[in-house]
Amino acid sequence: MADTINRIDIDINTWVLQVVRLAENTSENQAVMELLENKMITKQQRNYIDEWFDNFAQVFVAVSDIHMIDRDGQIRYSYVPYEGYVDKERLKACTQEAADRPDRETWLGIGRPLCREAGEDVVTMVRAVNAQGEGSTGGAEGILVIELNPDIFSGLLLNNHSMFPNQYTLIVDRNGDIISTNKKVGHTWLDEIEDRFGQGIRKFELRWEGKDYYVCGQYNGVTGWKTFSIVSLNDFFPQASELQRAVFTMVAVAVLLAAVVILLISYTFTRPIGKLMTAMKEIEKGDFKIQVVNKSRDEIGRLTESFNFMVSKIDHLVKEVYQEKIAQKNAELEALQAQINPHFLYNTLDSINWMLMDIGADDISDVVVSLGDILKYSIHGKDVLVPLNEEVQYIESYLCIQKNRLEDRLCTSMEIQKEARACMVPKLILQPMVENAILHGIEPMKDGGRVRITAGLEQQNLLITIEDNGPGMAPEELEQCRAAVYSESGATDSIGMRNVHRRLRLHFGEEYGLAIESRHQEGTIVTLRMPGTRLSAEQEQGTDGHSDCG
């Protein structure tokens, strides 16, 4: 019984709140507000209001009529045309309720229609329509009255069947009038139920016409209505006995099934576990090719699948590590082959530099010095991680060459925190980003532009940004660029940025990498995020130096 009326109460709330939410939107309808303010509205606005409430009525087929009443108590609009009849008492009740509760809706319960002298009773909802927007005081501009066919609530009763065939279920409004019931109930009986319920008693026994009944009631805080469920005790106890027998039967069957299931589980578990143990012993011997045959789909079956996957993964990783070591050795060999007498190259560039200085070609001399620094940094040492200060010096040399190439079209600035200079970063991680900023951000601009490089520590992370004021990217271009950078393969013009992103993730983990922000005609910002791992105090000495490009 309690479950039945609880379900009905929930259905009432669900239905009522949907009506309320749609009613709340009326305050946002400009044409409706102008109508309530007694303004002259156009035929187009009138048609718009009709269409507004047409959509409302189509969503809620139970709507019988809709009225809009202005602040003077005049009916400004009715969804169903009427010939001037107005129930004065009903109108007074609507305006009074809206005045008493201006901030929320009121459900008057069942009664006569407001503007129809004949017709079935309706359930009425009243809500003040408050002004919205700039310049408004927020006060009520009028009243929205929605009249509903009570048959909708009869449907709620039918959708919530009880296990008792002779059960009475009824919905009563706050005036004690029946909104809906599955069986006719006398008012004398209802008065006594209302009296007991009003005393705070929610479940009680009642004697009526020589029969004993059990009554269960529930109050609805949204509408102020009450839902009652009434069952004869003659029906209640036999039903309880049948329920008890059904429960005992189900328990006995459940115990029997549990015993059978336990035996099956015991057998099912032991065989696959034995196979897994045998396979594990083979792995201990170094056999990573073994696979356990699996035909089941239970927990052990999934465990076996995971075991097979793990073994395959280990075998794959062993091969991958082996191949990676071979590739690393080949790369080292190629690097050694590429370093063909680097001292000869340094000495040659140094000789060219002195020759240029002798003839007064200082700009070209700076470029040659920068080129020598770049060559030395690129092929010197095998360190994977270097202090940021070394990377910055490398970029200064690179920018020196670019400035001479682009002349006065390229302006640069660097803001590197002292603490950040000692942080370890992957070698040659900045050059692709700076090159990309110059190529796509500065060169397309006739008058040139600016590249700004900053680095600092934030929450134990090192953040490096490369910013240009170039043409930037439209949102669609930005999404395509991000997709190319974050994918395993993509457009060749994004390979440098994609490699930087992959290197950061491989070195430091999946949570680190590269982020791109851009606005059309405003420029692009690329941010590299990595752990702020710093050198020791002894190692930090000597990281403050920097080179200049004259």
Coordinates of C-alpha atoms in Angstrom, one line a residue:
M1 CA 0.0 0.0 0.0
A2 CA 2.7 2.5 1.0
D3 CA 4.6 1.7 -2.1
T4 CA 1.6 2.3 -4.3
I5 CA 0.8 5.8 -2.9
N6 CA 4.5 6.6 -2.9
R7 CA 4.8 5.8 -6.6
I8 CA 1.6 7.8 -7.3
D9 CA 3.1 10.8 -5.3
I10 CA 6.3 10.6 -7.2
D11 CA 4.4 10.5 -10.5
I12 CA 2.3 13.5 -9.4
N13 CA 5.5 15.5 -8.6
T14 CA 7.1 14.5 -11.9
W15 CA 4.1 15.6 -13.9
V16 CA 3.4 18.8 -11.9
L17 CA 7.0 19.9 -12.0
Q18 CA 7.1 19.5 -15.8
V19 CA 4.1 21.8 -16.0
V20 CA 5.7 24.3 -13.6
R21 CA 9.0 24.4 -15.5
L22 CA 7.2 25.2 -18.8
A23 CA 5.1 27.8 -17.0
E24 CA 8.2 29.5 -15.6
N25 CA 9.4 30.2 -19.2
T26 CA 6.3 32.5 -19.7
S27 CA 8.1 35.4 -18.0
E28 CA 10.8 35.2 -20.7
N29 CA 8.2 35.7 -23.5
Q30 CA 8.4 39.4 -24.5
A31 CA 5.1 39.4 -26.3
V32 CA 3.3 37.9 -23.3
M33 CA 4.9 40.6 -21.0
E34 CA 3.8 43.4 -23.3
L35 CA 0.3 41.9 -23.4
L36 CA 0.1 41.9 -19.5
E37 CA 1.5 45.5 -19.4
N38 CA -1.6 46.5 -21.4
K39 CA 0.5 47.4 -24.4
M40 CA -0.9 47.2 -27.9
I41 CA 0.5 44.1 -29.5
T42 CA 0.7 43.4 -33.2
K43 CA -1.1 40.6 -35.0
Q44 CA 2.3 38.9 -35.4
Q45 CA 2.9 39.1 -31.7
R46 CA -0.7 37.7 -31.1
N47 CA 0.1 34.8 -33.4
Y48 CA 3.4 34.2 -31.6
I49 CA 1.5 34.0 -28.2
D50 CA -1.0 31.6 -29.7
E51 CA 1.9 29.5 -31.1
W52 CA 3.7 29.6 -27.7
F53 CA 0.7 28.2 -25.9
D54 CA -0.1 25.8 -28.7
N55 CA 3.3 24.2 -28.2
F56 CA 2.6 24.1 -24.4
A57 CA -0.8 22.4 -25.0
Q58 CA 0.8 19.9 -27.4
V59 CA 3.4 18.8 -24.9
F60 CA 0.7 18.5 -22.2
V61 CA -2.4 17.1 -23.8
A62 CA -4.2 17.4 -20.5
V63 CA -4.3 21.2 -20.7
S64 CA -8.0 22.3 -20.8
D65 CA -7.4 26.1 -21.0
I66 CA -4.8 28.8 -20.4
H67 CA -5.5 32.3 -19.2
M68 CA -3.4 35.4 -18.7
I69 CA -4.7 38.0 -16.2
D70 CA -3.2 41.5 -15.8
R71 CA -2.5 43.4 -12.6
D72 CA -6.0 44.9 -12.7
G73 CA -7.6 41.5 -12.6
Q74 CA -8.6 41.7 -16.3
I75 CA -8.4 38.6 -18.5
R76 CA -6.0 39.6 -21.3
Y77 CA -5.8 36.2 -23.0
S78 CA -7.5 32.8 -23.1
Y79 CA -6.3 29.8 -25.1
V80 CA -9.9 28.7 -25.7
P81 CA -12.0 31.6 -27.0
Y82 CA -14.9 32.5 -24.7
E83 CA -17.9 34.8 -25.0
G84 CA -17.3 37.0 -21.9
Y85 CA -18.4 34.7 -19.1
V86 CA -16.1 34.8 -16.1
D87 CA -16.5 33.0 -12.8
K88 CA -16.0 35.9 -10.4
E89 CA -15.3 33.7 -7.3
R90 CA -12.8 31.6 -9.2
L91 CA -11.1 34.7 -10.6
K92 CA -10.9 36.2 -7.1
A93 CA -9.4 33.0 -5.7
C94 CA -6.8 33.0 -8.5
T95 CA -5.7 36.6 -7.9
Q96 CA -5.6 36.2 -4.1
E97 CA -3.4 33.1 -4.4
A98 CA -1.0 34.8 -6.7
A99 CA -0.8 37.8 -4.4
D100 CA -0.2 35.5 -1.3
R101 CA 2.5 33.4 -3.1
P102 CA 4.2 35.7 -5.7
D103 CA 7.3 33.6 -5.9
R104 CA 5.9 30.2 -6.7
E105 CA 2.9 28.3 -8.1
T106 CA -0.3 27.4 -6.3
W107 CA -2.6 24.4 -7.0
L108 CA -6.2 25.3 -6.3
G109 CA -7.4 21.8 -6.8
I110 CA -10.6 20.8 -8.6
G111 CA -13.3 23.3 -9.4
R112 CA -15.3 25.0 -12.1
P113 CA -13.5 26.4 -15.2
L114 CA -12.7 30.2 -15.0
C115 CA -14.3 31.2 -18.4
R116 CA -16.8 28.5 -19.2
E117 CA -20.2 28.4 -17.7
A118 CA -20.7 24.8 -18.8
G119 CA -18.2 22.0 -18.9
E120 CA -16.4 19.5 -16.7
D121 CA -14.5 20.4 -13.6
V122 CA -10.8 21.2 -14.0
V123 CA -7.7 21.2 -11.8
T124 CA -6.3 24.8 -11.7
M125 CA -2.7 26.0 -11.3
V126 CA -2.0 29.7 -10.6
R127 CA 1.4 31.4 -10.9
A128 CA 2.4 35.1 -10.8
V129 CA 4.3 36.2 -13.9
N130 CA 7.2 38.4 -12.8
A131 CA 8.9 41.0 -15.0
Q132 CA 12.4 40.1 -16.2
G133 CA 15.3 41.9 -17.7
E134 CA 16.9 45.3 -17.3
G135 CA 14.9 48.1 -15.7
S136 CA 12.3 45.8 -14.2
T137 CA 11.5 45.8 -10.5
G138 CA 10.9 42.1 -10.5
G139 CA 7.3 42.6 -9.5
A140 CA 4.3 40.6 -10.8
E141 CA 3.1 41.8 -14.1
G142 CA 0.1 39.4 -14.1
I143 CA -1.1 35.9 -13.5
L144 CA -0.8 32.7 -15.5
V145 CA -3.7 30.3 -14.9
I146 CA -3.5 26.7 -16.3
E147 CA -6.6 24.5 -16.2
L148 CA -6.0 20.7 -16.5
N149 CA -8.3 17.8 -17.2
P150 CA -8.4 15.7 -14.0
D151 CA -8.4 12.5 -16.1
I152 CA -4.6 12.8 -16.3
F153 CA -4.5 11.9 -12.6
S154 CA -6.8 9.0 -13.2
G155 CA -4.1 7.7 -15.6
L156 CA -1.6 7.9 -12.8
L157 CA -3.8 5.6 -10.6
L158 CA -4.2 3.1 -13.4
N159 CA -0.4 3.0 -14.0
N160 CA 0.2 2.1 -10.4
H161 CA -1.7 -1.1 -9.8
S162 CA -1.9 -2.6 -6.3
M163 CA -1.5 -6.2 -5.3
F164 CA -5.0 -5.9 -3.6
P165 CA -7.9 -6.3 -6.1
N166 CA -10.4 -4.3 -4.0
Q167 CA -8.1 -1.5 -3.0
Y168 CA -9.4 2.1 -3.0
T169 CA -7.0 4.7 -4.2
L170 CA -7.8 8.4 -4.3
I171 CA -6.2 11.9 -4.7
V172 CA -7.8 14.7 -2.6
D173 CA -7.0 18.4 -3.0
R174 CA -6.4 20.7 0.0
N175 CA -10.1 21.6 0.2
G176 CA -11.0 17.9 0.7
D177 CA -12.5 17.5 -2.8
I178 CA -11.7 14.3 -4.7
I179 CA -9.5 15.0 -7.8
S180 CA -9.4 11.4 -8.9
T181 CA -10.3 7.9 -7.6
N182 CA -10.4 4.4 -8.9
K183 CA -13.6 3.7 -7.0
K184 CA -16.4 5.9 -5.7
V185 CA -16.0 6.9 -2.0
G186 CA -18.7 8.4 0.2
H187 CA -18.0 11.9 1.6
T188 CA -18.9 10.7 5.1
W189 CA -16.1 8.2 4.9
L190 CA -13.7 10.7 3.4
D191 CA -14.4 13.3 6.1
E192 CA -13.4 10.8 8.8
I193 CA -10.3 9.8 6.9
E194 CA -9.4 13.5 6.5
D195 CA -10.0 14.2 10.2
R196 CA -7.6 11.3 11.3
F197 CA -5.0 12.4 8.7
G198 CA -5.2 16.0 9.9
Q199 CA -4.2 14.8 13.4
G200 CA -0.9 13.6 12.0
I201 CA -1.9 9.9 11.7
R202 CA -0.7 8.4 8.4
K203 CA -1.6 4.8 8.9
F204 CA -4.7 3.6 10.8
E205 CA -7.7 1.2 10.8
L206 CA -11.2 2.4 10.0
R207 CA -14.6 0.8 10.3
W208 CA -17.2 1.7 7.7
E209 CA -20.6 0.1 6.9
G210 CA -19.7 -2.9 9.2
K211 CA -16.4 -3.6 7.6
D212 CA -12.8 -3.0 8.8
Y213 CA -10.4 -1.2 6.5
Y214 CA -6.7 -0.3 6.7
V215 CA -5.9 3.3 5.5
C216 CA -2.5 4.6 4.4
G217 CA -2.1 8.3 3.5
Q218 CA 0.7 10.6 2.2
Y219 CA 0.9 14.4 1.9
N220 CA 2.3 16.0 -1.2
G221 CA 4.3 19.1 -0.3
V222 CA 4.4 20.5 -3.9
T223 CA 0.6 20.6 -4.5
G224 CA -0.8 20.4 -1.0
W225 CA -2.8 17.3 -2.0
K226 CA -3.2 14.0 -0.2
T227 CA -3.1 10.5 -1.6
F228 CA -5.0 7.7 0.2
S229 CA -4.9 3.9 -0.2
I230 CA -7.7 1.9 1.5
V231 CA -7.8 -1.9 1.7
S232 CA -10.3 -4.2 3.5
L233 CA -8.6 -6.2 6.3
N234 CA -10.4 -9.3 4.8
D235 CA -8.3 -8.8 1.7
F236 CA -5.2 -7.7 3.5
F237 CA -4.4 -10.7 5.7
P238 CA -5.1 -13.5 3.1
Q239 CA -2.8 -11.6 0.8
A240 CA -0.2 -11.5 3.5
S241 CA -0.5 -15.2 4.0
E242 CA -0.1 -15.9 0.3
L243 CA 2.9 -13.6 0.3
Q244 CA 4.5 -15.4 3.2
R245 CA 4.1 -18.8 1.5
A246 CA 5.5 -17.4 -1.6
V247 CA 8.5 -16.0 0.3
F248 CA 9.1 -19.4 2.0
T249 CA 9.0 -21.2 -1.3
M250 CA 11.4 -18.8 -2.9
V251 CA 13.8 -19.1 0.0
A252 CA 13.7 -23.0 -0.2
V253 CA 14.3 -22.8 -4.0
A254 CA 17.1 -20.3 -3.5
V255 CA 18.9 -22.5 -0.9
L256 CA 18.7 -25.5 -3.3
L257 CA 19.9 -23.5 -6.2
A258 CA 22.7 -22.1 -4.1
A259 CA 23.9 -25.6 -3.1
V260 CA 24.0 -26.6 -6.8
V261 CA 25.7 -23.4 -7.8
I262 CA 28.4 -23.8 -5.1
L263 CA 29.2 -27.3 -6.4
L264 CA 29.4 -26.1 -10.0
I265 CA 31.6 -23.1 -9.0
S266 CA 33.9 -25.3 -7.0
Y267 CA 34.4 -27.5 -10.0
T268 CA 34.6 -24.7 -12.5
F269 CA 37.2 -22.8 -10.5
T270 CA 39.6 -25.6 -9.7
R271 CA 40.3 -26.8 -13.3
P272 CA 41.2 -23.4 -14.8
I273 CA 43.2 -22.4 -11.8
G274 CA 45.3 -25.6 -12.2
K275 CA 45.9 -24.7 -15.8
L276 CA 47.0 -21.2 -14.8
M277 CA 49.5 -22.6 -12.2
T278 CA 51.0 -24.9 -14.8
A279 CA 51.4 -22.0 -17.2
M280 CA 53.0 -19.9 -14.6
K281 CA 55.7 -22.5 -13.9
E282 CA 56.5 -22.5 -17.7
I283 CA 56.9 -18.7 -17.5
E284 CA 59.3 -19.1 -14.6
K285 CA 61.5 -21.2 -17.0
G286 CA 61.5 -18.3 -19.5
D287 CA 58.8 -19.6 -22.0
F288 CA 56.8 -16.4 -22.9
K289 CA 55.1 -18.2 -25.9
I290 CA 52.7 -20.2 -23.7
Q291 CA 49.0 -19.5 -23.9
V292 CA 46.2 -21.1 -21.8
V293 CA 43.2 -22.4 -23.7
N294 CA 40.1 -20.5 -22.5
K295 CA 36.5 -21.4 -23.4
S296 CA 34.7 -19.8 -20.4
R297 CA 33.4 -16.3 -19.9
D298 CA 33.2 -16.2 -16.1
E299 CA 35.7 -14.5 -13.7
I300 CA 38.3 -17.2 -14.2
G301 CA 37.8 -17.0 -17.9
R302 CA 38.5 -13.2 -17.9
L303 CA 41.5 -13.8 -15.6
T304 CA 42.8 -16.4 -18.1
E305 CA 42.3 -13.9 -20.9
S306 CA 44.2 -11.3 -18.9
F307 CA 47.0 -13.8 -18.2
N308 CA 47.3 -14.6 -21.9
F309 CA 47.3 -10.9 -22.8
M310 CA 50.0 -10.2 -20.1
V311 CA 52.2 -13.0 -21.4
S312 CA 51.8 -11.8 -25.0
K313 CA 52.6 -8.3 -23.8
I314 CA 55.7 -9.4 -22.0
D315 CA 56.9 -11.3 -25.0
H316 CA 56.3 -8.3 -27.2
L317 CA 58.1 -6.0 -24.7
V318 CA 61.1 -8.3 -24.6
K319 CA 61.3 -8.2 -28.4
E320 CA 60.7 -4.5 -28.4
V321 CA 63.4 -3.8 -25.9
Y322 CA 65.8 -6.0 -27.8
Q323 CA 65.0 -4.2 -31.1
E324 CA 65.2 -0.8 -29.3
K325 CA 68.7 -1.6 -28.1
I326 CA 69.7 -2.6 -31.6
A327 CA 68.3 0.6 -33.0
Q328 CA 70.1 2.6 -30.3
K329 CA 73.4 1.0 -31.2
N330 CA 72.8 1.8 -34.8
A331 CA 71.9 5.4 -34.0
E332 CA 75.1 5.7 -31.9
L333 CA 77.1 4.4 -34.8
E334 CA 75.4 6.8 -37.2
A335 CA 76.1 9.7 -34.8
L336 CA 79.8 8.7 -34.6
Q337 CA 79.9 8.5 -38.4
A338 CA 78.3 12.0 -38.6
Q339 CA 80.9 13.5 -36.3
I340 CA 83.6 13.6 -39.0
N341 CA 86.4 15.4 -37.3
P342 CA 84.2 18.2 -35.6
H343 CA 87.4 20.0 -34.5
F344 CA 88.2 20.6 -38.1
L345 CA 84.8 22.2 -38.6
Y346 CA 85.1 24.4 -35.5
N347 CA 88.6 25.5 -36.6
T348 CA 87.4 26.3 -40.1
L349 CA 84.5 28.4 -38.8
D350 CA 86.9 30.1 -36.4
S351 CA 89.2 31.0 -39.3
I352 CA 86.3 32.3 -41.3
N353 CA 85.2 34.4 -38.3
W354 CA 88.7 36.0 -38.0
M355 CA 88.7 36.8 -41.7
L356 CA 85.3 38.5 -41.4
M357 CA 86.4 40.5 -38.4
D358 CA 89.5 41.6 -40.4
I359 CA 87.4 43.1 -43.1
G360 CA 84.8 44.6 -40.6
A361 CA 81.9 42.3 -41.5
D362 CA 80.7 42.1 -37.9
D363 CA 77.2 41.0 -38.6
I364 CA 78.3 38.1 -40.7
S365 CA 80.9 37.3 -38.0
D366 CA 78.1 37.1 -35.4
V367 CA 76.3 34.6 -37.7
V368 CA 79.3 32.4 -38.1
V369 CA 80.0 32.4 -34.3
S370 CA 76.3 31.5 -33.7
L371 CA 76.5 28.7 -36.4
G372 CA 79.6 27.4 -34.6
D373 CA 77.9 27.4 -31.3
I374 CA 74.9 25.6 -32.8
L375 CA 77.1 22.9 -34.4
K376 CA 79.0 22.4 -31.2
Y377 CA 75.9 22.1 -29.1
S378 CA 74.1 19.7 -31.6
I379 CA 76.8 17.1 -31.9
H380 CA 78.6 17.5 -28.6
G381 CA 77.9 15.0 -25.8
K382 CA 75.3 12.2 -25.4
D383 CA 73.2 13.7 -22.7
V384 CA 69.4 13.2 -23.2
L385 CA 68.6 15.9 -20.6
V386 CA 70.4 19.3 -20.4
P387 CA 70.0 22.4 -18.2
L388 CA 67.5 24.8 -19.6
N389 CA 70.2 27.5 -19.6
E390 CA 72.2 25.5 -22.2
E391 CA 69.0 25.2 -24.3
V392 CA 68.4 29.0 -24.0
Q393 CA 72.0 29.7 -25.1
Y394 CA 71.4 27.5 -28.1
I395 CA 68.2 29.3 -29.0
E396 CA 70.0 32.7 -28.6
S397 CA 72.5 31.6 -31.2
Y398 CA 69.7 30.3 -33.5
L399 CA 67.8 33.6 -33.2
C400 CA 71.0 35.5 -34.0
I401 CA 71.1 33.8 -37.4
Q402 CA 67.3 34.3 -38.0
K403 CA 67.6 38.0 -37.1
N404 CA 70.3 38.5 -39.6
R405 CA 68.3 36.7 -42.2
L406 CA 65.0 38.6 -41.5
E407 CA 66.8 41.9 -40.6
D408 CA 64.4 44.2 -38.8
R409 CA 61.3 42.1 -39.4
L410 CA 62.0 39.9 -36.3
C411 CA 61.9 41.1 -32.7
T412 CA 62.6 38.7 -29.9
S413 CA 62.5 38.8 -26.1
M414 CA 63.3 36.2 -23.4
E415 CA 62.1 36.1 -19.8
I416 CA 63.7 33.2 -18.0
Q417 CA 63.4 32.8 -14.3
K418 CA 66.7 32.3 -12.6
E419 CA 65.4 29.2 -10.8
A420 CA 64.1 27.8 -14.1
R421 CA 67.6 28.0 -15.8
A422 CA 68.8 25.0 -13.7
C423 CA 65.9 22.8 -14.6
M424 CA 66.6 19.7 -16.8
V425 CA 64.9 19.6 -20.2
P426 CA 65.2 17.3 -23.3
K427 CA 68.0 18.4 -25.5
L428 CA 67.0 20.4 -28.7
I429 CA 63.4 20.7 -27.4
L430 CA 62.9 24.4 -28.0
Q431 CA 64.3 24.9 -31.5
P432 CA 61.4 23.3 -33.4
M433 CA 58.9 25.5 -31.5
V434 CA 60.8 28.7 -32.2
E435 CA 61.4 27.8 -35.8
N436 CA 57.6 27.1 -36.2
A437 CA 56.8 30.5 -34.6
I438 CA 59.1 32.3 -37.1
L439 CA 58.0 30.2 -40.2
H440 CA 54.2 30.4 -39.6
G441 CA 53.9 33.5 -37.4
I442 CA 56.5 36.1 -38.5
E443 CA 57.5 35.4 -42.1
P444 CA 53.9 35.7 -43.5
M445 CA 53.7 39.2 -42.0
K446 CA 55.0 42.0 -44.3
D447 CA 56.2 44.2 -41.5
G448 CA 57.4 41.3 -39.4
G449 CA 56.5 40.6 -35.8
R450 CA 57.6 39.5 -32.3
V451 CA 58.6 36.2 -30.8
R452 CA 58.5 36.1 -27.0
I453 CA 60.0 33.2 -24.9
T454 CA 59.3 32.8 -21.2
A455 CA 60.1 30.1 -18.7
G456 CA 59.2 29.7 -15.0
L457 CA 58.3 27.2 -12.3
E458 CA 54.6 26.7 -11.3
Q459 CA 53.6 24.1 -8.7
Q460 CA 56.8 22.1 -9.1
N461 CA 56.4 22.1 -12.9
L462 CA 58.4 23.9 -15.5
L463 CA 56.3 25.9 -18.0
I464 CA 58.0 27.2 -21.2
T465 CA 55.9 29.4 -23.6
I466 CA 56.8 30.4 -27.1
E467 CA 54.4 33.2 -28.2
D468 CA 54.2 35.1 -31.5
N469 CA 51.9 37.9 -32.7
G470 CA 51.5 36.5 -36.1
P471 CA 48.3 35.8 -38.1
G472 CA 47.2 33.0 -35.7
M473 CA 44.6 30.3 -36.6
A474 CA 40.9 30.1 -36.9
P475 CA 39.1 27.7 -34.5
E476 CA 38.9 25.0 -37.3
E477 CA 42.6 25.3 -38.2
L478 CA 43.5 25.2 -34.5
E479 CA 41.5 21.9 -34.0
Q480 CA 43.2 20.4 -37.1
C481 CA 46.6 21.5 -35.8
R482 CA 45.9 19.9 -32.4
A483 CA 44.7 16.7 -33.9
A484 CA 47.9 16.4 -36.0
V485 CA 50.1 17.1 -33.0
Y486 CA 48.4 14.8 -30.6
S487 CA 48.0 11.9 -33.1
E488 CA 50.6 9.2 -33.7
S489 CA 50.8 10.2 -37.4
G490 CA 49.5 13.2 -39.3
A491 CA 50.4 16.1 -41.6
T492 CA 54.1 16.5 -42.3
D493 CA 54.1 20.2 -41.5
S494 CA 53.3 19.3 -37.9
I495 CA 55.9 16.6 -37.4
G496 CA 58.3 18.9 -35.4
M497 CA 55.6 19.8 -32.9
R498 CA 54.3 16.2 -32.7
N499 CA 57.9 14.9 -32.1
V500 CA 58.3 17.5 -29.2
H501 CA 55.0 16.4 -27.7
R502 CA 55.9 12.7 -27.9
R503 CA 59.4 13.3 -26.5
L504 CA 58.0 15.1 -23.4
R505 CA 55.5 12.3 -22.8
L506 CA 58.1 9.6 -23.3
H507 CA 60.5 11.3 -20.9
F508 CA 58.2 12.5 -18.2
G509 CA 54.8 10.7 -18.5
E510 CA 51.4 11.0 -20.1
E511 CA 50.4 14.1 -18.0
Y512 CA 53.1 16.2 -19.6
G513 CA 53.5 17.5 -23.1
L514 CA 52.6 20.4 -25.4
A515 CA 49.5 22.7 -25.5
I516 CA 48.5 25.1 -28.3
E517 CA 46.3 28.2 -28.0
S518 CA 45.7 30.5 -31.0
R519 CA 43.3 33.3 -32.1
H520 CA 42.8 34.5 -35.6
Q521 CA 44.8 37.7 -36.3
E522 CA 46.1 37.7 -32.7
G523 CA 48.9 35.1 -32.7
T524 CA 49.7 31.7 -31.3
I525 CA 51.0 30.5 -27.9
V526 CA 52.7 27.1 -27.5
T527 CA 53.3 25.9 -23.9
L528 CA 55.7 23.1 -23.0
R529 CA 54.9 21.5 -19.6
M530 CA 57.4 19.2 -17.8
P531 CA 58.6 18.4 -14.3
G532 CA 60.8 21.2 -12.7
T533 CA 63.7 18.8 -11.9
R534 CA 66.7 21.0 -11.1
L535 CA 70.5 20.5 -10.9
S536 CA 72.2 20.2 -7.5
A537 CA 73.7 23.3 -6.0
E538 CA 77.2 22.5 -7.3
Q539 CA 75.8 21.8 -10.8
E540 CA 73.8 25.1 -10.9
Q541 CA 77.1 27.1 -10.8
G542 CA 77.8 28.2 -14.3
T543 CA 74.3 28.0 -15.6
D544 CA 73.8 31.8 -15.6
G545 CA 75.7 32.6 -18.7
H546 CA 74.2 33.7 -22.0
S547 CA 75.3 34.8 -25.4
D548 CA 74.3 38.0 -27.3
C549 CA 73.7 38.6 -30.9
G550 CA 74.9 42.1 -31.8

